[in-house]
Each structure stands twice: as C-alpha cells, then as structure tokens.
C-alpha cells in the first residue's frame, strides 16, 4: 500500500497529484544530490585533478603510508575490543533481566552524545603531564598522550557503543526462548551463545563491526586532540588529510581522503547487502 | 439512496479479485456480503467507497454514476475491520473529525459540532468516555466509536467491513442487535461484510453470497438458507453430509449403498444433507438406510451433535434434539442407521 | 561489581550473567565513566568565579551563540528536508530510489574531515557552487553560512532515519477513513499524518541538533574560524588546550557536556512520546 509508483492513477484518493509527487521527488533528489552526492564526487575529482600519477604519489608517499599503517593498527586494536565488549554487554543486557537496565544502556550510549573534542580532552586531563596519573606515567617513561596508545584509547572511546547498540535491540528482539531451550537440552552457556545466539544475529553483528571500523578509521576530532600531530609518527589518515590540506596540498589531501571515502562507500554497500539479506530471511 | 454495481471487474496484477459482479441494493436496505476469505468482499466494498477503482464496470450511488466522483464527495460511510481510529485523537475528536474538515462555508459552528458529537456519544453508549484515547477503549467500544465517527457526517450509504470480526462472541451478538436497532432508526442503506453465516442470516434483509470474485446467490436469509442456488452456497451456510447417489427411473434420488455398483446407464450424482435432517435409528428404517458407528457425542448446545463413521470410514454428522437423544439412548461406539429426511442435489 | 549486579538480577536460567556483566561494567568504567568523571573533578578545581569568568568571556560567549544558533538552524533545515526525503522514500517509487536511500547514510560513514574539505571545495569562492554565489557577492565558505552547511550535512541522516519507520508504519486505513469522512489530502497530512510523525520528527531534530553542537571535523575547514564570527565551541576548547589552558578548556567542555546530557534526556522523552502517540502501550 505504501509504494505508489509514479504512474499510478492520479485520482487515487490517497495519492497526491502527479505534479505534487514530481515536485516532492525533485526537491528530495535535489537536496540529496547537492548535500551528499556532490561532496562525494568532488573528492574524486579533486583527487584526480592532476592525473593518476599525482594521485598514486600522494598515497604512496612515506608519511601517507605511515598514516595508513597507524590507522590500520588503531582500528585493529579498537574494533576487536569493542566487539568483545559489545557481545558481552548485549548478552548481559538482552538475555537477562535486572534492575537499572535502561540506565546502563544510556551510559553505553554516552560516547555518542559527547563531542569528539571532549572525548579527546578527557584523556588529556587523565594522562597529561599536569595530572597525577600523567606524572606517574612520565616518571616510568610510559608515553600515552601524543603517542599511539592515546590515539587507540580515544578511538576506543568514540567507537565504544557501535557494536553494543547494534546488538542489544537485535538480541532483545530474538527473545530468550531459543537459549532457554538450548540450556534445557544440556548445552553450556558458551555452546548456547556460539550455536544458538550468534547465528541469529551474525548479520547485525557484522554491520555493527563495519560501522565501528568506519568510525575508528575516520575519527578526527578526538584523535586530533590526543595525537600531537607528529608527522609520520602519530598521524592517522584523517589527520594527515588535515595537514596536507592546511599546507595547500589539495590534490594530495583529496587523494588520501579518497581512501576514506572508498571505505565509507564500501561500508554503505555492504550495509545495503546485509539489509537485503535480512529482508529475505 | 440505493447502490448499484454494474458488472464490476477488478484485477490485481494477474489475479481476478472481482469477476463481473452486479449488485443492486435498495434504499434503506441492510445487506450482508457473505463469503469465504479472499472472495473479494473487501475489494467490492472499497470500490463502492471509491478507495479502489474497478478495471471495468460502473458504480451508481443514488442513481448517479459515481466512478468519477472523488471519495470525499461520495458521502459514503466506511467502517474498517480494524476501526482505523485516529490514535492521537480522543473519542470526541475522532467523531468530530468529519465535521471539522468541512470547508468553511458548510462547517457547523463549534457549538453545533459539540452538540452533535455528544448526541452520537450517547447513541453509542459511551457517555463520559469522550476524552479517552482509542488505546484506552475495549474492542467493542472502539467499534462503536468507529461507527459514530462515520454517522457524524450523515453518510448516504454505510459500508461496514467485517464490523465485528475482531470481537469475542458475546460482544458480537450484542453489537449485532445494536447495529440492527440503529439501522432501523436511521434507515441508512447499509452493506456489511462478514464471513460469519449466522451473523448474515440473523441481521440482514438480504444476503449476498460471494465466492472467487463472483456472486453465487442473492436472496433473503430464508431463501439462501433453504433454497441454496448451488453446492457452494449450501456448503457455506452450514455443515452437511455428502453422499454418492443415483437418480432412479422414477426421478427420485437415492444414496448408493456401500459397495453398490452404479446401475448401467445412470449418472452418478452428489447428494447433500444437513446434520439435523439426518434421522437416527437403532434399526434400519428401510432398505436404503446407512449403517454407521457413533464415534463422538457432543451434548453441549441446543441440539446434541453426533459424529459417526460409515463402513468406509467416512465421517458423517447428525444432530438430534435432547429428547430424541434420550429416547434413543445413544452411546458411543454403538452402530445405528442413518436416513436423510431431506436431501439436495446440485448440478 | 559483578556480585553487586547479581543481587539486582531477576532469576533466569541463562548463564554467563556474572561474567559478561562484570566485563561490561569494568570496560564501561575504564573507558567511559572514569575519564568523564575526571572531567567533572577537574572543573571542581576551578573556583566559581574562575568558572564564570571563563564561560562569560566575550569570545567564548560568541562561540556559544554561534554553536547553538547555527546548530539550531541546521537542525531545522534538516527537519524540513529530512521529512521530505523520508516521505519521498517511503511513499513514492522512482528510479534510483534504493540508491538514494543508501546515500542518506553517507554522513554516518564518511569521516568528518573528508566531509569538511569536500564541502569547502564546493562552497569556496572558486568552488562549483561557491563561484555562482560569489558572482552575487555572497560568500558561503569561511562564514557562518559555511558552518551551517557542514552541520546540515552531518545531521542529515538523523531526521530521515527517525521519521522513516514511523511513516512506514502509519496505518493506511487511517488515511482512508479520513478521506471517507471528507478530508482533503492536505487536511489528512496536517491532521492525521503530521501529528503522528511530530514526536519522531522532534526527536530527529534533537539528535541532529545535539550532534551539530559537538561537531568539529567537518566545520573547522569550512568555517574560516574567525573569533567572534565563525568560531565554534569545540574549536575554542582545542585552542585553549593548545595554550595549555586545561582549566578553561574543561570549564567550557563541562557546559557542553551538560548541554548534551539535557539533549539526550529530551531525545529519550521524545522517543517515548512518539511511541505513545502512535497508540503503543498506554492503557487505562
Ligand atoms: N492490493 C492488492 N493487491 C493484490 N491483491 C489483492 C489486493 N487486495 C486484495 N487482493 C486479493 O484479492 C482477493 C480478494 O481480496 P479481498 O480483500 O476482497 O477478500 P475478502 O473477501 O475481503 O477476504 P477476507 O474475508 O479475508 O477479508 C484476495 O485474494 C487478495 O489476495
Ligand atoms: Mg476483507
């Protein structure tokens, strides 16, 4: 009942006239086109402005490679940790009944509502040389702030809720009957999780991981505050983009940015695929 | 304010939902549209209301060709199976909606609206509940609000799609009587859809039996019940037993006996008999009596219904009065003889 | 901690609660709660006068005005166009509908820095759209208008994605009932559809607003970052940090944090209202 094709009879009582329909569709397409499609296209146009050669040079230059390496390293630590957390949290929350559940979910969602800059700031306050913990770390020669560990921790913070938030509603929707049946049939908790729960939620889980990963690789504000911007050392891809851009090296900036854009597009594409799959099931 | 449907066809993609339906409903009539699920009742009703368009055929409301009249000008009241009450409006606002959306020139004053709505709320016995939201009402109450909402705009005709479908048996009966009363008072031409034969037979002036997008029979409740036009109508209006039979040379019908060959040159026919037309007796009534074993007795209800199994293991049904049941002293597993008092033959 | 949680737990047969809840709370405490608490403790080091002086500094006040004002405008634009996009996606079929639907999520997936430089390239005086406006003497990038565009971009999916499911679940029979009662299409939209969508629309608005308040990456490229004119609050925090004014940065951050918690609360209430409004769970 909801999908009214363009060529539907105009005098249908529940459909706007053809003119209104076309106007609304046109306006929406214009909006999406100018706000979303155009920025997407411009990244690639600017990146390839001086040809494929300059493009490849920009992304294979040592500092760029270092940034890519650091980004991959960061994501490869942050994503698995948040994945484990997401699974643990959703198991505890969705499959059990306890008081304070809503409060806990709100706390898990907190990092989403905190400005990225503040997400970075809280770790500066914690690990900075002005703080007690920071001084203790300094005296033991452990560098967290303006070094890789700080970047990793800030990334974990900003991507903290992704898997959990995707999994909790999904696992709640599944109910507990299947798990209860499995337990009654003699399965251990681990077996139940692995063989009953996980197969039911695997696509949602994959989606959560993808989003978590996209954000981990693309985070700018929080990482920028804790990184110290040391070229070739503590620069992630987004920070490298910023440096190149501020040096008016636009082609290189967009070339490196195009890597992140491709990542975003791939994430969306897989998401689409997963959603179609879920619809079929 | 009659309704006439003329040779209506409706095709959904490759499915024929209405296959040449013609129907004439007179002014003030209360007509039941009866048929199994998927027979096209809702579709027909929606086409009359103008919510759907026929691929072929015409609808006349009040003798006027209505196919090109927009819904909002047809003055057709439509009550949906699930009521479709406006969830964000109170009972009062729901009922007042049709008055409030009128163009300024014809919109009644706030005072008139209030008066009319309150009168309707009285009519549906919901006084005092006018500030409730639909979610705070019971199913039967929602149903009545839905009806009052349609009545508020003084519709020329009233269309009800399974008005009592979602209610329990007791509330259904109550609302049925109430609807009859309202209809008698207001005398609006009404078509209501149901797949409950009892409801149709009890409530309607005329019954329209539909099947597979076609009208099988139109007639008074008595008529369709006692003179079903075909096997489908007969089947749909009640339980029955079916037998293989044969037409004798003298024109009489007879049930074929167990293992009996069809006499040469005769045609095999299907004979039907209602459970309450089955006579039960411990001894064979005559040479054509059918022996059967009682497998289940259900004494609840006005009649005692008995399930039996004939020699081929086919299930038969019979119903006898309590007195007759006591008289016969029937018991489970007993073998008895059946004979149909009244049988029907359809070609 | 796990035992504490256990005592609150209602009985059930599924195992692993202690372990998973213990880990959840520990991880939550280490990554989120303790660092956030650190921020609050840090502000306590400030005297009330210092705190007030920091946040009433004219440059900071200007930044608050810019951040709140432009975030509000951007969220408003998103509310209008988000409703439009959601409506078109749910109600109409047109070529590339699926692709458009997928594209709506791009601001969620695209790193903000990339969005920032891309939007700047488009709206700079020599950019594709910027040069058109430049002819009329209108500057977009490096002005508050530029900030608004960046904030519209990052907030775009919120309204669409909160309104879409509500529109999709609307009972078509309700609209049919209204049309049978004589309502025009416009009346049906304003009296039947809009009231049911409003709570979700407001929730989407609030989400877009909250997100815009904290946004940093996409804005700093396009904003021009002129004090008193186009400086947003997150940028002020960064500047204070670069000047090692940790106390000042913390004070401003606290105000922002409180603002986002209030927004979070409002969003939660709106989502509940949305549920009730659509007839869910409210029985006498
Ligand atoms: N919009 C539609 N698209 C495709 N097929 C439809 C549509 N509406 C109805 N049909 C089909 O037309 C047939 C008749 O439907 P209709 O709703 O009129 O049946 P009904 O007699 O009201 O049944 P019920 O008693 O179950 O309500 C059904 O087979 C149904 O599947
Ligand atoms: Mg129906």
Coordinates of N, CA and C and ligand atoms in Angstrom, one line a residue, chain B residues 37-38 40-43 81 161-162 193 195, ligand 2:
Chain B
X37 N -12.8 -16.2 3.0 CA -11.7 -15.3 2.9 C -11.2 -15.2 1.5
X38 N -10.9 -14.0 1.0 CA -10.3 -13.9 -0.3 C -11.3 -13.9 -1.4
X40 N -13.3 -11.5 -2.3 CA -13.5 -10.2 -2.9 C -14.4 -9.3 -2.2
X41 N -14.8 -9.6 -1.0 CA -15.8 -8.8 -0.3 C -15.3 -7.4 -0.1
X42 N -14.1 -7.4 0.6 CA -13.5 -6.1 0.9 C -13.2 -5.3 -0.4
X43 N -12.7 -5.9 -1.4 CA -12.5 -5.3 -2.7 C -13.7 -4.6 -3.2
X81 N -12.5 -2.9 9.3 CA -12.4 -4.0 10.1 C -11.6 -3.8 11.4
X161 N -16.9 -3.1 6.9 CA -16.1 -4.3 6.6 C -15.9 -5.1 7.8
X162 N -16.5 -6.3 7.8 CA -16.4 -7.2 9.0 C -16.4 -6.4 10.3
X193 N -20.0 -6.5 5.5 CA -19.2 -7.7 5.1 C -19.1 -8.6 6.3
X195 N -17.8 -13.0 7.3 CA -17.8 -14.4 6.8 C -18.4 -15.3 7.8
Ligands
LIG2 MG1 -11.8 -8.4 3.8

